Amino acid sequence: MARFVFKLPDIGEGIAEAEIVAWHVKIGDRVEEDQGLADMMTDKATVEMESPVAGTVIELAGEVGDQVPIGAALVVIETDAVEGEAEAAEQIAAETPGAAEAGVPDAPTPVETATSPSPPGGEGRGEGRPQAEAPVAITPAALEPEIETVAPAAAPLPDPLPTGERGKKDAVLASPAVRARAADLGIDLAQVKAAEGDRTRHADLDAFLRYGAGQGYHAPHASNARADEPIKVIGMRRRIAENMAASKRAIPHFTYVDEIDVTVLEAMRADLNDNRGSRPKLTMLPLLIVAICKSIPQFPMINARYDDEAGVVTRHGAIHLGMATQTDAGLMVPVIRDAQDRNVWQLATEIGRLAEAARTGKAKVEELSGSTLTITSLGPLGGIATTPVINRPEVAIIGPNKIVERPVFLGDEIVRAKLMNLSISCDHRVVDGWDAASYVQALKKYLETPVLLFAE
């Protein structure tokens, strides 16, 4: 027997430590090569660590939520190799480069959420834990030490399926740990959809637990009443909490709301969609972004970032528009670079691409930072008005609300009109109330006279 110390590798340029957001093993577990050990979160991405050797887990670095420095021991595994071979394998693992640049995952999986129920016996495997983005599997070819492993005969796993269904279950690709967990939960792996490829992973089980419950899934012997579930705030949810608290604590917000008649704009949008050909279908968002970009030059204080430590406000010439996007991990803000140089069709294409990248965990690091102004929309959920929180260190955030149809006076006549409230929250240290109201009035002019959107 020999001890193999798996040290946390360099998983991104400039990364000094990573947070444990999920354990997939516990002390005493038998692991095989390439089996998932833990999900580690940096400021840029969530990365899945996989074991380069087979053996038994005898030590873990800490609990979920703990920070582990790069190069520190993450997992200690007792292998069947002799001492010299284990040391050689450990040296190979230590010298092997880490994961690809964070934020560019090769094989994203659905994000685990904090709302998944924690099944009996699942402690330490990471189920029900939130994480920011889809984990990146680290499986370097160099991590293949020449270790002769004599694996003990594995006890048969409990089979949650009837005999007639076993052939279908066996056709599902999944690691022993995933199969064991599914068996504990009484889940038919054939019913679990793999997010990427044909291999079912822990995150796929979490997604099934989250969404399958609404489709008739119940854990064995579960009652109708849910037990209280303490959720540790870690990973992406902790970063969101910290950022929002810092924004509200440091920035004196004020919100201005005005009503905009978008009847003509909606009619024009319908005409553009009827004649779009192979181009993407237009929503209200690309048209609103064009209006924002056309009105910003008169109000440079809106498109700015405030470095409160240095006491410097930078008014940006280019508009790098952050687009608040809801994902399973929480709110993410991919950035439309140089929005002022794109037409409505290019904006529609970029909006779709960035939203999909954020939701699937494929967004690159540079696509998630550097915004100068943010727009946030609840889409059809809408609402009468919102008071959005500023994406610090920006100084403003714009929030369109739901479009409703109401009767309005047009001279002496009453006509049907489509109306939308538009909210803007500003940093009162940088933007005065008069500036915010004046800017929204300029924006309103473009939206109520949409032909101006296409005029030079």
Tab-separated table of C-alpha atoms in Angstrom:
chain	number	residue	atom	x	y	z
A	1	MET	CA	0.000	0.000	0.000
A	2	ALA	CA	1.118	3.549	-0.681
A	3	ARG	CA	-0.262	7.018	-0.038
A	4	PHE	CA	-0.937	9.251	-3.030
A	5	VAL	CA	-1.362	12.969	-2.231
A	6	PHE	CA	-3.473	14.699	-4.875
A	7	LYS	CA	-2.514	18.378	-4.741
A	8	LEU	CA	-4.745	21.114	-6.110
A	9	PRO	CA	-3.202	21.953	-9.509
A	10	ASP	CA	-2.853	25.379	-11.111
A	11	ILE	CA	-6.349	25.821	-12.574
A	12	GLY	CA	-6.007	29.261	-14.071
A	13	GLU	CA	-3.649	32.162	-14.518
A	14	GLY	CA	-3.420	34.333	-11.419
A	15	ILE	CA	-5.458	31.912	-9.269
A	16	ALA	CA	-4.005	31.507	-5.768
A	17	GLU	CA	-6.767	29.433	-4.159
A	18	ALA	CA	-10.085	27.789	-4.934
A	19	GLU	CA	-13.236	27.138	-2.926
A	20	ILE	CA	-14.621	23.659	-2.347
A	21	VAL	CA	-18.197	23.816	-3.637
A	22	ALA	CA	-18.947	20.074	-3.711
A	23	TRP	CA	-17.376	16.787	-2.627
A	24	HIS	CA	-18.148	13.729	-4.744
A	25	VAL	CA	-16.381	11.345	-2.346
A	26	LYS	CA	-15.995	10.848	1.393
A	27	ILE	CA	-13.368	9.219	3.569
A	28	GLY	CA	-13.456	5.452	3.080
A	29	ASP	CA	-14.819	5.578	-0.465
A	30	ARG	CA	-13.168	3.507	-3.154
A	31	VAL	CA	-12.324	5.623	-6.221
A	32	GLU	CA	-11.228	4.671	-9.713
A	33	GLU	CA	-9.047	6.571	-12.148
A	34	ASP	CA	-10.828	9.612	-13.679
A	35	GLN	CA	-13.578	9.462	-11.059
A	36	GLY	CA	-14.753	12.888	-9.858
A	37	LEU	CA	-13.397	13.925	-6.473
A	38	ALA	CA	-14.563	17.513	-5.936
A	39	ASP	CA	-15.797	20.673	-7.643
A	40	MET	CA	-13.538	23.673	-7.022
A	41	MET	CA	-14.658	27.235	-7.717
A	42	THR	CA	-12.388	30.157	-8.567
A	43	ASP	CA	-13.331	33.725	-9.432
A	44	LYS	CA	-13.571	32.595	-13.050
A	45	ALA	CA	-15.142	29.148	-13.202
A	46	THR	CA	-16.011	25.909	-11.449
A	47	VAL	CA	-13.618	23.052	-12.168
A	48	GLU	CA	-14.182	19.348	-11.494
A	49	MET	CA	-11.170	17.528	-10.059
A	50	GLU	CA	-10.763	13.905	-11.111
A	51	SER	CA	-8.603	11.255	-9.504
A	52	PRO	CA	-5.453	10.253	-11.437
A	53	VAL	CA	-5.201	6.970	-9.494
A	54	ALA	CA	-7.387	4.239	-8.078
A	55	GLY	CA	-7.560	3.568	-4.373
A	56	THR	CA	-9.313	4.404	-1.109
A	57	VAL	CA	-9.855	7.946	0.132
A	58	ILE	CA	-8.229	8.421	3.550
A	59	GLU	CA	-8.048	12.230	3.895
A	60	LEU	CA	-9.964	15.245	2.554
A	61	ALA	CA	-8.765	18.852	2.632
A	62	GLY	CA	-11.802	20.405	4.305
A	63	GLU	CA	-15.517	21.030	4.131
A	64	VAL	CA	-17.672	22.580	1.453
A	65	GLY	CA	-17.069	26.332	1.494
A	66	ASP	CA	-13.418	26.083	2.595
A	67	GLN	CA	-10.646	27.698	0.541
A	68	VAL	CA	-7.724	25.505	-0.599
A	69	PRO	CA	-4.437	27.093	-1.828
A	70	ILE	CA	-3.004	26.013	-5.168
A	71	GLY	CA	-0.464	23.237	-4.528
A	72	ALA	CA	-1.988	22.193	-1.213
A	73	ALA	CA	-3.154	18.632	-0.588
A	74	LEU	CA	-6.768	18.212	-1.655
A	75	VAL	CA	-7.261	14.442	-1.294
A	76	VAL	CA	-5.033	11.678	0.060
A	77	ILE	CA	-5.652	8.275	-1.521
A	78	GLU	CA	-4.304	4.930	-0.364
A	79	THR	CA	-3.376	2.993	-3.489
A	80	ASP	CA	-2.390	-0.594	-4.130
A	81	ALA	CA	0.949	0.524	-5.621
A	82	VAL	CA	4.324	0.255	-3.962
A	83	GLU	CA	5.738	3.403	-2.337
A	84	GLY	CA	8.101	4.351	-5.177
A	85	GLU	CA	5.439	4.105	-7.875
A	86	ALA	CA	3.007	6.269	-5.884
A	87	GLU	CA	5.656	8.957	-5.380
A	88	ALA	CA	6.430	8.953	-9.114
A	89	ALA	CA	2.744	9.282	-9.957
A	90	GLU	CA	2.388	12.115	-7.467
A	91	GLN	CA	5.331	13.948	-9.074
A	92	ILE	CA	3.750	13.555	-12.541
A	93	ALA	CA	0.454	14.921	-11.260
A	94	ALA	CA	2.168	17.900	-9.594
A	95	GLU	CA	4.042	18.825	-12.777
A	96	THR	CA	1.024	18.480	-15.075
A	97	PRO	CA	-0.574	21.805	-16.126
A	98	GLY	CA	-4.001	22.568	-14.690
A	99	ALA	CA	-7.297	23.037	-16.397
A	100	ALA	CA	-7.853	25.129	-19.458
A	101	GLU	CA	-8.347	28.877	-18.973
A	102	ALA	CA	-11.242	29.258	-16.524
A	103	GLY	CA	-14.511	30.095	-18.159
A	104	VAL	CA	-13.767	27.971	-21.276
A	105	PRO	CA	-15.025	24.547	-20.208
A	106	ASP	CA	-14.596	21.568	-22.523
A	107	ALA	CA	-17.484	19.576	-21.185
A	108	PRO	CA	-20.019	21.683	-19.304
A	109	THR	CA	-22.694	20.095	-17.182
A	110	PRO	CA	-25.841	21.580	-15.679
A	111	VAL	CA	-25.247	23.728	-12.655
A	112	GLU	CA	-25.976	22.209	-9.270
A	113	THR	CA	-28.398	24.216	-7.179
A	114	ALA	CA	-28.948	24.790	-3.507
A	115	THR	CA	-32.568	23.734	-3.712
A	116	SER	CA	-31.935	20.049	-4.443
A	117	PRO	CA	-32.985	17.773	-1.572
A	118	SER	CA	-30.119	16.043	0.197
A	119	PRO	CA	-30.768	12.281	0.111
A	120	PRO	CA	-29.921	9.942	2.969
A	121	GLY	CA	-26.354	8.770	2.901
A	122	GLY	CA	-25.351	11.420	0.356
A	123	GLU	CA	-23.343	13.633	2.714
A	124	GLY	CA	-19.966	14.520	1.280
A	125	ARG	CA	-20.792	13.808	-2.350
A	126	GLY	CA	-21.793	17.372	-3.243
A	127	GLU	CA	-25.433	16.826	-4.099
A	128	GLY	CA	-27.707	19.776	-3.428
A	129	ARG	CA	-24.776	22.180	-3.474
A	130	PRO	CA	-24.809	25.365	-5.570
A	131	GLN	CA	-22.083	26.063	-8.022
A	132	ALA	CA	-21.384	28.936	-10.377
A	133	GLU	CA	-20.835	27.415	-13.749
A	134	ALA	CA	-20.565	24.055	-15.342
A	135	PRO	CA	-17.526	22.189	-13.967
A	136	VAL	CA	-14.551	21.522	-16.208
A	137	ALA	CA	-13.259	17.968	-16.143
A	138	ILE	CA	-9.488	17.790	-15.639
A	139	THR	CA	-8.221	14.607	-17.252
A	140	PRO	CA	-4.662	15.259	-18.477
A	141	ALA	CA	-3.195	12.385	-20.434
A	142	ALA	CA	-0.007	12.725	-18.396
A	143	LEU	CA	-1.829	11.710	-15.210
A	144	GLU	CA	-1.461	8.000	-15.940
A	145	PRO	CA	1.040	6.546	-13.419
A	146	GLU	CA	2.050	2.965	-13.943
A	147	ILE	CA	0.355	1.511	-10.889
A	148	GLU	CA	-0.775	-2.070	-10.674
A	149	THR	CA	-4.106	-2.039	-8.933
A	150	VAL	CA	-5.775	-5.124	-7.517
A	151	ALA	CA	-9.320	-3.956	-6.998
A	152	PRO	CA	-11.460	-5.917	-4.526
A	153	ALA	CA	-14.587	-7.495	-5.858
A	154	ALA	CA	-17.273	-4.830	-5.772
A	155	ALA	CA	-20.491	-5.659	-3.981
A	156	PRO	CA	-23.508	-5.505	-6.291
A	157	LEU	CA	-25.355	-2.190	-6.105
A	158	PRO	CA	-29.017	-2.128	-5.142
A	159	ASP	CA	-31.121	-2.263	-8.286
A	160	PRO	CA	-33.975	0.251	-8.097
A	161	LEU	CA	-35.561	-1.021	-11.294
A	162	PRO	CA	-37.761	-4.007	-12.064
A	163	THR	CA	-36.000	-6.946	-13.739
A	164	GLY	CA	-37.477	-6.087	-17.113
A	165	GLU	CA	-35.857	-2.640	-17.023
A	166	ARG	CA	-32.312	-3.703	-16.114
A	167	GLY	CA	-31.104	-3.975	-19.699
A	168	LYS	CA	-32.130	-0.392	-20.312
A	169	LYS	CA	-30.448	0.757	-17.076
A	170	ASP	CA	-27.191	-1.045	-17.874
A	171	ALA	CA	-27.011	0.771	-21.224
A	172	VAL	CA	-26.645	4.102	-19.413
A	173	LEU	CA	-23.062	5.346	-19.143
A	174	ALA	CA	-22.289	6.412	-15.566
A	175	SER	CA	-19.527	6.036	-12.996
A	176	PRO	CA	-19.931	3.609	-10.080
A	177	ALA	CA	-20.422	6.550	-7.716
A	178	VAL	CA	-23.260	7.944	-9.835
A	179	ARG	CA	-24.889	4.503	-10.059
A	180	ALA	CA	-24.608	4.052	-6.293
A	181	ARG	CA	-26.155	7.426	-5.609
A	182	ALA	CA	-28.978	6.780	-8.086
A	183	ALA	CA	-29.602	3.431	-6.403
A	184	ASP	CA	-29.747	5.111	-2.970
A	185	LEU	CA	-32.350	7.538	-4.313
A	186	GLY	CA	-34.323	4.962	-6.230
A	187	ILE	CA	-33.775	6.830	-9.500
A	188	ASP	CA	-33.957	5.069	-12.856
A	189	LEU	CA	-30.797	6.264	-14.650
A	190	ALA	CA	-32.489	5.646	-17.985
A	191	GLN	CA	-34.892	8.479	-17.112
A	192	VAL	CA	-32.070	10.951	-16.384
A	193	LYS	CA	-31.036	13.055	-19.372
A	194	ALA	CA	-27.288	13.663	-19.693
A	195	ALA	CA	-26.464	17.303	-20.418
A	196	GLU	CA	-23.371	16.543	-22.505
A	197	GLY	CA	-22.662	13.375	-24.434
A	198	ASP	CA	-23.994	10.038	-23.198
A	199	ARG	CA	-22.395	9.970	-19.734
A	200	THR	CA	-24.670	10.643	-16.746
A	201	ARG	CA	-22.970	12.650	-13.988
A	202	HIS	CA	-23.794	13.842	-10.479
A	203	ALA	CA	-24.979	17.196	-11.822
A	204	ASP	CA	-27.490	15.380	-14.062
A	205	LEU	CA	-28.904	13.635	-10.991
A	206	ASP	CA	-29.171	17.003	-9.235
A	207	ALA	CA	-31.017	18.459	-12.216
A	208	PHE	CA	-33.366	15.442	-12.183
A	209	LEU	CA	-33.995	15.895	-8.460
A	210	ARG	CA	-34.777	19.552	-9.006
A	211	TYR	CA	-37.056	19.279	-12.007
A	212	GLY	CA	-38.176	15.654	-11.825
A	213	ALA	CA	-40.043	16.225	-8.570
A	214	GLY	CA	-42.539	18.347	-10.447
A	215	GLN	CA	-43.136	15.478	-12.860
A	216	GLY	CA	-44.115	12.895	-10.309
A	217	TYR	CA	-40.718	11.883	-8.889
A	218	HIS	CA	-40.606	11.157	-5.179
A	219	ALA	CA	-37.739	9.697	-3.209
A	220	PRO	CA	-38.582	6.350	-1.580
A	221	HIS	CA	-40.724	6.697	1.528
A	222	ALA	CA	-40.848	10.498	1.158
A	223	SER	CA	-43.666	12.311	2.899
A	224	ASN	CA	-45.567	15.236	1.471
A	225	ALA	CA	-44.014	17.652	3.987
A	226	ARG	CA	-40.452	18.733	3.334
A	227	ALA	CA	-38.049	18.909	6.235
A	228	ASP	CA	-36.254	22.147	7.033
A	229	GLU	CA	-33.148	22.343	4.904
A	230	PRO	CA	-30.207	24.523	6.005
A	231	ILE	CA	-28.312	25.654	2.906
A	232	LYS	CA	-24.733	26.818	3.209
A	233	VAL	CA	-24.190	29.939	1.091
A	234	ILE	CA	-21.186	29.059	-1.064
A	235	GLY	CA	-19.872	29.344	-4.590
A	236	MET	CA	-21.707	31.597	-7.037
A	237	ARG	CA	-24.540	32.300	-4.585
A	238	ARG	CA	-22.037	33.582	-2.000
A	239	ARG	CA	-20.369	35.819	-4.598
A	240	ILE	CA	-23.741	37.213	-5.670
A	241	ALA	CA	-24.605	37.880	-2.019
A	242	GLU	CA	-21.290	39.627	-1.395
A	243	ASN	CA	-21.508	41.754	-4.557
A	244	MET	CA	-25.107	42.823	-3.952
A	245	ALA	CA	-24.423	43.659	-0.307
A	246	ALA	CA	-21.354	45.687	-1.274
A	247	SER	CA	-23.338	47.525	-3.950
A	248	LYS	CA	-26.187	48.495	-1.620
A	249	ARG	CA	-23.796	49.325	1.211
A	250	ALA	CA	-21.435	51.514	-0.829
A	251	ILE	CA	-23.740	53.076	-3.444
A	252	PRO	CA	-26.536	55.537	-2.619
A	253	HIS	CA	-29.140	54.273	-5.077
A	254	PHE	CA	-32.089	56.154	-6.465
A	255	THR	CA	-34.573	54.869	-9.041
A	256	TYR	CA	-36.543	56.808	-11.641
A	257	VAL	CA	-39.471	55.259	-13.543
A	258	ASP	CA	-41.317	56.601	-16.579
A	259	GLU	CA	-44.043	55.279	-18.853
A	260	ILE	CA	-43.338	54.796	-22.558
A	261	ASP	CA	-45.825	54.224	-25.377
A	262	VAL	CA	-44.326	51.409	-27.464
A	263	THR	CA	-47.331	50.869	-29.754
A	264	VAL	CA	-45.509	52.023	-32.895
A	265	LEU	CA	-42.283	50.281	-31.851
A	266	GLU	CA	-44.098	46.973	-31.390
A	267	ALA	CA	-45.780	47.327	-34.798
A	268	MET	CA	-42.397	48.001	-36.410
A	269	ARG	CA	-40.869	45.025	-34.614
A	270	ALA	CA	-43.630	42.786	-35.966
A	271	ASP	CA	-42.965	44.049	-39.510
A	272	LEU	CA	-39.227	43.462	-39.159
A	273	ASN	CA	-39.826	39.909	-37.952
A	274	ASP	CA	-42.199	39.208	-40.846
A	275	ASN	CA	-39.416	40.159	-43.263
A	276	ARG	CA	-36.362	38.916	-41.375
A	277	GLY	CA	-35.553	36.004	-43.706
A	278	SER	CA	-32.849	33.840	-42.109
A	279	ARG	CA	-31.984	36.453	-39.502
A	280	PRO	CA	-32.877	35.894	-35.813
A	281	LYS	CA	-36.265	36.909	-34.485
A	282	LEU	CA	-36.254	40.307	-32.829
A	283	THR	CA	-37.375	40.815	-29.250
A	284	MET	CA	-37.767	44.233	-27.665
A	285	LEU	CA	-34.234	44.043	-26.219
A	286	PRO	CA	-32.145	44.729	-29.388
A	287	LEU	CA	-34.307	47.749	-30.228
A	288	LEU	CA	-33.967	49.064	-26.678
A	289	ILE	CA	-30.181	48.635	-26.845
A	290	VAL	CA	-30.006	50.642	-30.069
A	291	ALA	CA	-32.002	53.415	-28.365
A	292	ILE	CA	-29.651	53.292	-25.354
A	293	CYS	CA	-26.583	53.568	-27.561
A	294	LYS	CA	-28.007	56.481	-29.571
A	295	SER	CA	-28.966	58.473	-26.472
A	296	ILE	CA	-25.836	57.832	-24.355
A	297	PRO	CA	-23.486	60.353	-26.082
A	298	GLN	CA	-25.580	63.251	-24.709
A	299	PHE	CA	-25.379	61.775	-21.177
A	300	PRO	CA	-21.831	60.411	-20.700
A	301	MET	CA	-22.268	60.277	-16.910
A	302	ILE	CA	-24.592	57.258	-17.384
A	303	ASN	CA	-22.014	55.084	-19.183
A	304	ALA	CA	-19.352	55.264	-16.478
A	305	ARG	CA	-17.546	53.366	-13.738
A	306	TYR	CA	-16.706	54.821	-10.317
A	307	ASP	CA	-13.502	53.802	-8.550
A	308	ASP	CA	-14.462	54.994	-5.093
A	309	GLU	CA	-11.084	54.075	-3.568
A	310	ALA	CA	-9.209	56.254	-6.065
A	311	GLY	CA	-12.005	58.822	-6.232
A	312	VAL	CA	-12.085	58.653	-10.054
A	313	VAL	CA	-15.085	58.391	-12.376
A	314	THR	CA	-14.249	57.082	-15.847
A	315	ARG	CA	-16.743	58.050	-18.540
A	316	HIS	CA	-16.391	55.406	-21.229
A	317	GLY	CA	-16.583	56.181	-24.931
A	318	ALA	CA	-17.507	52.627	-25.974
A	319	ILE	CA	-20.640	51.001	-24.600
A	320	HIS	CA	-19.913	47.531	-23.242
A	321	LEU	CA	-23.413	46.539	-22.222
A	322	GLY	CA	-23.876	44.004	-19.449
A	323	MET	CA	-26.932	41.785	-19.892
A	324	ALA	CA	-28.239	40.321	-16.627
A	325	THR	CA	-29.042	36.665	-17.333
A	326	GLN	CA	-30.699	34.173	-15.011
A	327	THR	CA	-29.036	30.750	-14.848
A	328	ASP	CA	-29.446	27.712	-12.616
A	329	ALA	CA	-26.405	28.932	-10.658
A	330	GLY	CA	-27.793	32.428	-10.182
A	331	LEU	CA	-27.541	35.777	-11.932
A	332	MET	CA	-24.708	36.190	-14.434
A	333	VAL	CA	-23.887	39.256	-16.544
A	334	PRO	CA	-22.376	38.463	-19.970
A	335	VAL	CA	-21.197	41.553	-21.843
A	336	ILE	CA	-22.071	42.770	-25.346
A	337	ARG	CA	-18.825	44.431	-26.452
A	338	ASP	CA	-19.055	47.689	-28.428
A	339	ALA	CA	-22.830	47.586	-28.549
A	340	GLN	CA	-22.833	51.012	-30.240
A	341	ASP	CA	-21.297	49.482	-33.402
A	342	ARG	CA	-23.923	46.735	-33.888
A	343	ASN	CA	-27.258	46.873	-35.717
A	344	VAL	CA	-30.451	45.272	-34.392
A	345	TRP	CA	-29.841	41.949	-36.153
A	346	GLN	CA	-26.257	41.703	-34.918
A	347	LEU	CA	-27.434	42.559	-31.418
A	348	ALA	CA	-30.146	39.878	-31.561
A	349	THR	CA	-27.561	37.287	-32.609
A	350	GLU	CA	-25.111	38.303	-29.888
A	351	ILE	CA	-27.810	38.369	-27.206
A	352	GLY	CA	-28.824	34.817	-28.076
A	353	ARG	CA	-25.237	33.571	-28.164
A	354	LEU	CA	-24.237	35.136	-24.846
A	355	ALA	CA	-27.398	34.052	-23.038
A	356	GLU	CA	-26.903	30.455	-24.164
A	357	ALA	CA	-23.208	30.521	-23.209
A	358	ALA	CA	-24.053	31.816	-19.726
A	359	ARG	CA	-26.785	29.245	-19.121
A	360	THR	CA	-24.647	26.313	-20.263
A	361	GLY	CA	-21.465	27.474	-18.526
A	362	LYS	CA	-19.570	28.072	-21.778
A	363	ALA	CA	-19.133	31.838	-21.377
A	364	LYS	CA	-15.490	32.926	-21.528
A	365	VAL	CA	-13.886	35.018	-18.812
A	366	GLU	CA	-13.697	38.115	-21.018
A	367	GLU	CA	-17.400	37.747	-21.821
A	368	LEU	CA	-18.325	38.052	-18.142
A	369	SER	CA	-16.419	41.182	-17.183
A	370	GLY	CA	-15.730	44.762	-18.221
A	371	SER	CA	-19.284	46.076	-18.636
A	372	THR	CA	-19.810	49.852	-18.465
A	373	LEU	CA	-23.617	49.828	-18.205
A	374	THR	CA	-26.074	47.009	-17.475
A	375	ILE	CA	-29.586	46.238	-18.656
A	376	THR	CA	-31.821	43.843	-16.728
A	377	SER	CA	-35.166	42.497	-17.878
A	378	LEU	CA	-37.590	39.966	-16.422
A	379	GLY	CA	-39.056	39.413	-19.873
A	380	PRO	CA	-42.687	38.266	-19.874
A	381	LEU	CA	-42.697	38.144	-16.039
A	382	GLY	CA	-42.219	41.900	-16.165
A	383	GLY	CA	-43.886	43.845	-13.422
A	384	ILE	CA	-45.247	47.358	-12.996
A	385	ALA	CA	-41.839	48.716	-12.000
A	386	THR	CA	-38.498	47.479	-10.723
A	387	THR	CA	-35.738	49.024	-8.607
A	388	PRO	CA	-32.682	47.149	-9.927
A	389	VAL	CA	-29.425	47.020	-7.977
A	390	ILE	CA	-26.420	48.625	-9.694
A	391	ASN	CA	-23.707	46.304	-10.964
A	392	ARG	CA	-20.794	47.867	-9.102
A	393	PRO	CA	-18.522	49.692	-10.091
A	394	GLU	CA	-20.930	50.882	-12.785
A	395	VAL	CA	-23.119	53.870	-11.937
A	396	ALA	CA	-26.415	52.962	-13.622
A	397	ILE	CA	-28.624	50.017	-14.539
A	398	ILE	CA	-31.676	50.090	-16.839
A	399	GLY	CA	-34.710	47.844	-16.401
A	400	PRO	CA	-37.559	47.612	-18.928
A	401	ASN	CA	-40.795	46.301	-17.440
A	402	LYS	CA	-43.803	44.424	-18.775
A	403	ILE	CA	-45.692	45.753	-21.815
A	404	VAL	CA	-49.412	46.127	-21.130
A	405	GLU	CA	-52.266	47.232	-23.350
A	406	ARG	CA	-54.405	50.057	-21.977
A	407	PRO	CA	-56.871	52.699	-23.236
A	408	VAL	CA	-55.346	56.174	-23.615
A	409	PHE	CA	-56.619	59.532	-24.787
A	410	LEU	CA	-55.494	60.634	-28.239
A	411	GLY	CA	-56.973	64.091	-28.535
A	412	ASP	CA	-60.689	63.623	-27.920
A	413	GLU	CA	-60.595	59.930	-28.761
A	414	ILE	CA	-59.813	56.880	-26.645
A	415	VAL	CA	-57.501	54.403	-28.363
A	416	ARG	CA	-55.685	51.182	-27.468
A	417	ALA	CA	-52.013	51.603	-26.710
A	418	LYS	CA	-49.140	49.350	-25.642
A	419	LEU	CA	-47.389	50.889	-22.657
A	420	MET	CA	-44.187	49.944	-20.857
A	421	ASN	CA	-42.653	51.365	-17.701
A	422	LEU	CA	-38.886	51.861	-17.860
A	423	SER	CA	-36.790	51.924	-14.666
A	424	ILE	CA	-33.302	53.272	-14.171
A	425	SER	CA	-31.293	53.029	-10.951
A	426	CYS	CA	-28.332	55.402	-10.586
A	427	ASP	CA	-25.441	56.092	-8.227
A	428	HIS	CA	-26.379	59.450	-6.689
A	429	ARG	CA	-22.708	60.266	-6.065
A	430	VAL	CA	-22.199	60.455	-9.833
A	431	VAL	CA	-25.611	60.909	-11.459
A	432	ASP	CA	-28.075	63.596	-10.374
A	433	GLY	CA	-31.814	63.021	-10.479
A	434	TRP	CA	-32.180	65.636	-13.231
A	435	ASP	CA	-29.605	63.788	-15.352
A	436	ALA	CA	-31.386	60.450	-14.925
A	437	ALA	CA	-34.811	61.912	-15.761
A	438	SER	CA	-33.411	63.792	-18.769
A	439	TYR	CA	-31.715	60.658	-20.049
A	440	VAL	CA	-34.905	58.587	-19.808
A	441	GLN	CA	-36.781	61.319	-21.679
A	442	ALA	CA	-34.203	61.123	-24.484
A	443	LEU	CA	-34.545	57.337	-24.486
A	444	LYS	CA	-38.322	57.699	-24.573
A	445	LYS	CA	-38.120	59.863	-27.693
A	446	TYR	CA	-36.283	57.134	-29.606
A	447	LEU	CA	-38.655	54.402	-28.435
A	448	GLU	CA	-41.825	56.347	-29.198
A	449	THR	CA	-40.507	57.481	-32.600
A	450	PRO	CA	-38.700	54.284	-33.635
A	451	VAL	CA	-37.838	55.486	-37.149
A	452	LEU	CA	-35.098	57.491	-35.411
A	453	LEU	CA	-33.425	54.223	-34.427
A	454	PHE	CA	-32.454	53.698	-38.060
A	455	ALA	CA	-31.581	57.313	-38.879
A	456	GLU	CA	-27.964	58.406	-38.940
